[in-house]
Short mmCIF file of C-alpha atoms in Angstrom, two decimals:
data_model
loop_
_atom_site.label_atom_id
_atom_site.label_comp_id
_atom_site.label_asym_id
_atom_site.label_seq_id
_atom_site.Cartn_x
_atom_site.Cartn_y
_atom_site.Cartn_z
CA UNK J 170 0.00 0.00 0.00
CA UNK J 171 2.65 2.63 0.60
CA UNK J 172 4.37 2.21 -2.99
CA UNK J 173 0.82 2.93 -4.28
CA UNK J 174 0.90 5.80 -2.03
CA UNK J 175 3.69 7.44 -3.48
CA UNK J 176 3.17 6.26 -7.06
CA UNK J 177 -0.02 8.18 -6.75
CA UNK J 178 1.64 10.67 -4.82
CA UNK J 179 3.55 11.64 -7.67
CA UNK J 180 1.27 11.47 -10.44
CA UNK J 181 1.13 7.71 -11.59
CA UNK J 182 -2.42 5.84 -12.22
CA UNK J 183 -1.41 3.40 -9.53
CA UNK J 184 -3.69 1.28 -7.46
CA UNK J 185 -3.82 -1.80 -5.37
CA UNK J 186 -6.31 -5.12 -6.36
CA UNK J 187 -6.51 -7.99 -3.95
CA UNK J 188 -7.81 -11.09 -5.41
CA UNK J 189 -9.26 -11.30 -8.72
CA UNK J 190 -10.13 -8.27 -11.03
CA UNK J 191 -11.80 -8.29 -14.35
CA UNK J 192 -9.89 -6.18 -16.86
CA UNK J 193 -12.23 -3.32 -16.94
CA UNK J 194 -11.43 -3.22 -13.30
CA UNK J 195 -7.79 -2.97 -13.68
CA UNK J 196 -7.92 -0.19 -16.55
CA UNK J 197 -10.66 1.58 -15.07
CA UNK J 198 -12.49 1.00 -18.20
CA UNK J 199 -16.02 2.95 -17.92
CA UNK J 200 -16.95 2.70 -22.18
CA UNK J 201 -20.04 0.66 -20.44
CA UNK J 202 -21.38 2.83 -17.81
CA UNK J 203 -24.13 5.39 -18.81
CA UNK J 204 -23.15 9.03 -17.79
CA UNK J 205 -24.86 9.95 -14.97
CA UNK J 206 -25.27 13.44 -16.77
CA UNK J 207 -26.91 12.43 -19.58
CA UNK J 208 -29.40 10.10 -17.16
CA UNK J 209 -30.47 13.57 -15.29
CA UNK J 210 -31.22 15.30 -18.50
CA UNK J 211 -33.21 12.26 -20.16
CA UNK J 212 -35.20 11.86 -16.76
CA UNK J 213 -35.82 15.80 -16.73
CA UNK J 214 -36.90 15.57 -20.67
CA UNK J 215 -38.99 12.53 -19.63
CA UNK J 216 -40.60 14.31 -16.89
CA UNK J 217 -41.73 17.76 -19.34
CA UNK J 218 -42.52 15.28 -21.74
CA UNK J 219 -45.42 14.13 -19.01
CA UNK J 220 -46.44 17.20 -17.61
CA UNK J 221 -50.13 17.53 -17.57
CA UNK J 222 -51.25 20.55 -19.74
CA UNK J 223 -52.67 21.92 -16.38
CA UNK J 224 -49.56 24.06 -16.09
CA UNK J 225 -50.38 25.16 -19.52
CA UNK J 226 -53.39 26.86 -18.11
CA UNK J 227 -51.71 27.93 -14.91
CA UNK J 228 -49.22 29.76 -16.99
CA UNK J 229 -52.17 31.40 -19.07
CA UNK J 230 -53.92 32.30 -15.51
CA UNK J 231 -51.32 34.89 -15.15
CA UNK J 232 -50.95 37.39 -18.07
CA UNK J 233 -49.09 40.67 -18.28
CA UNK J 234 -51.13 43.71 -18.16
CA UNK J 235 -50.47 46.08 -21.15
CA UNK J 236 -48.36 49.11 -20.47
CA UNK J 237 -50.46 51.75 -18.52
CA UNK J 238 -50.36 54.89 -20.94
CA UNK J 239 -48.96 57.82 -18.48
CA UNK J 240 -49.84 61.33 -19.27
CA UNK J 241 -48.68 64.15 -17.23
CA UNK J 242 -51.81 65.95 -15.95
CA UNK J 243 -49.24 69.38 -15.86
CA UNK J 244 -48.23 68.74 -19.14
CA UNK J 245 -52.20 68.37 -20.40
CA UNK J 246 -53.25 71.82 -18.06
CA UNK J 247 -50.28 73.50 -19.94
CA UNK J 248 -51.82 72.03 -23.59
CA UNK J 249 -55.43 73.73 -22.13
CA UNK J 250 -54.25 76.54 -21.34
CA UNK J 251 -52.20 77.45 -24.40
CA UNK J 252 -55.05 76.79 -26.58
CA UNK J 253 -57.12 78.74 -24.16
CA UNK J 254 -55.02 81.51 -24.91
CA UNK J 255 -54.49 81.40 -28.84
CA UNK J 256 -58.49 81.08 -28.31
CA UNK J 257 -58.41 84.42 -26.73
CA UNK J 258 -56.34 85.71 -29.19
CA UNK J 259 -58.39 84.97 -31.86
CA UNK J 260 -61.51 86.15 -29.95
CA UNK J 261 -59.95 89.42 -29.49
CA UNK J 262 -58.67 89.97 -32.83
CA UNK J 263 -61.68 89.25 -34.21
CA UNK J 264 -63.78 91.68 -31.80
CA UNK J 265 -61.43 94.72 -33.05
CA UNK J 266 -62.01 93.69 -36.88
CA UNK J 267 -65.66 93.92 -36.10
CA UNK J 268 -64.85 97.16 -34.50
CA UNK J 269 -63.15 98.29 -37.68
CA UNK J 270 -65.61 97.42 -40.14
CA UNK J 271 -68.33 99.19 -37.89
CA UNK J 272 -66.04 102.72 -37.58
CA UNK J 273 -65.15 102.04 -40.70
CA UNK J 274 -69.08 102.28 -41.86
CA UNK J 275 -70.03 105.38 -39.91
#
């Protein structure tokens, strides 16, 4: 046991067998074995595979609400009351035309 200590100690594939070993023993031969990897990920593709389509409908139970559509009340009072204004404006200009055309006429 200790010259497979230090054999291993320094790097060497060494190991100790007592008795008999079959050959794939001996060279650690593991071509046979199924990874245990690739097991998980079949059993995990197996299992979504058999899902009941009740988490289909779960997952539909909970949609995402649509965007709310944020205005800025400031910005719409500011809108109102610049077209209040060019309102005024207008209002005015057109109560001194009148006023025009009626000196205008005397």
């Amino acid at each position: 046991f200790v010259l497979v200590s230090l054999l291993t100690g320094v790097g060497y594939d060494a190991y100790c067998v007592m008795g008999y070993a079959p050959k794939d023993v001996t060279m650690a031969d593991q071509e046979q074995l199924i990874c245990p990897i690739l097991e998980e990920e079949e059993r995990v593709r197996r299992e979504e595979a058999n899902r009941p389509k009740k988490v289909v409908e779960e997952a539909l139970k909970y949609k995402i609400k649509p965007a709310l559509k944020l205005e800025s009340q400031f910005v719409a009072d500011m809108a109102q009351k610049q077209r209040d204004e060019i309102e005024a404006e207008e209002l005015k200009m057109e109560q001194e035309r009148e006023r025009e055309d009626a000196m205008g006429e005397e």
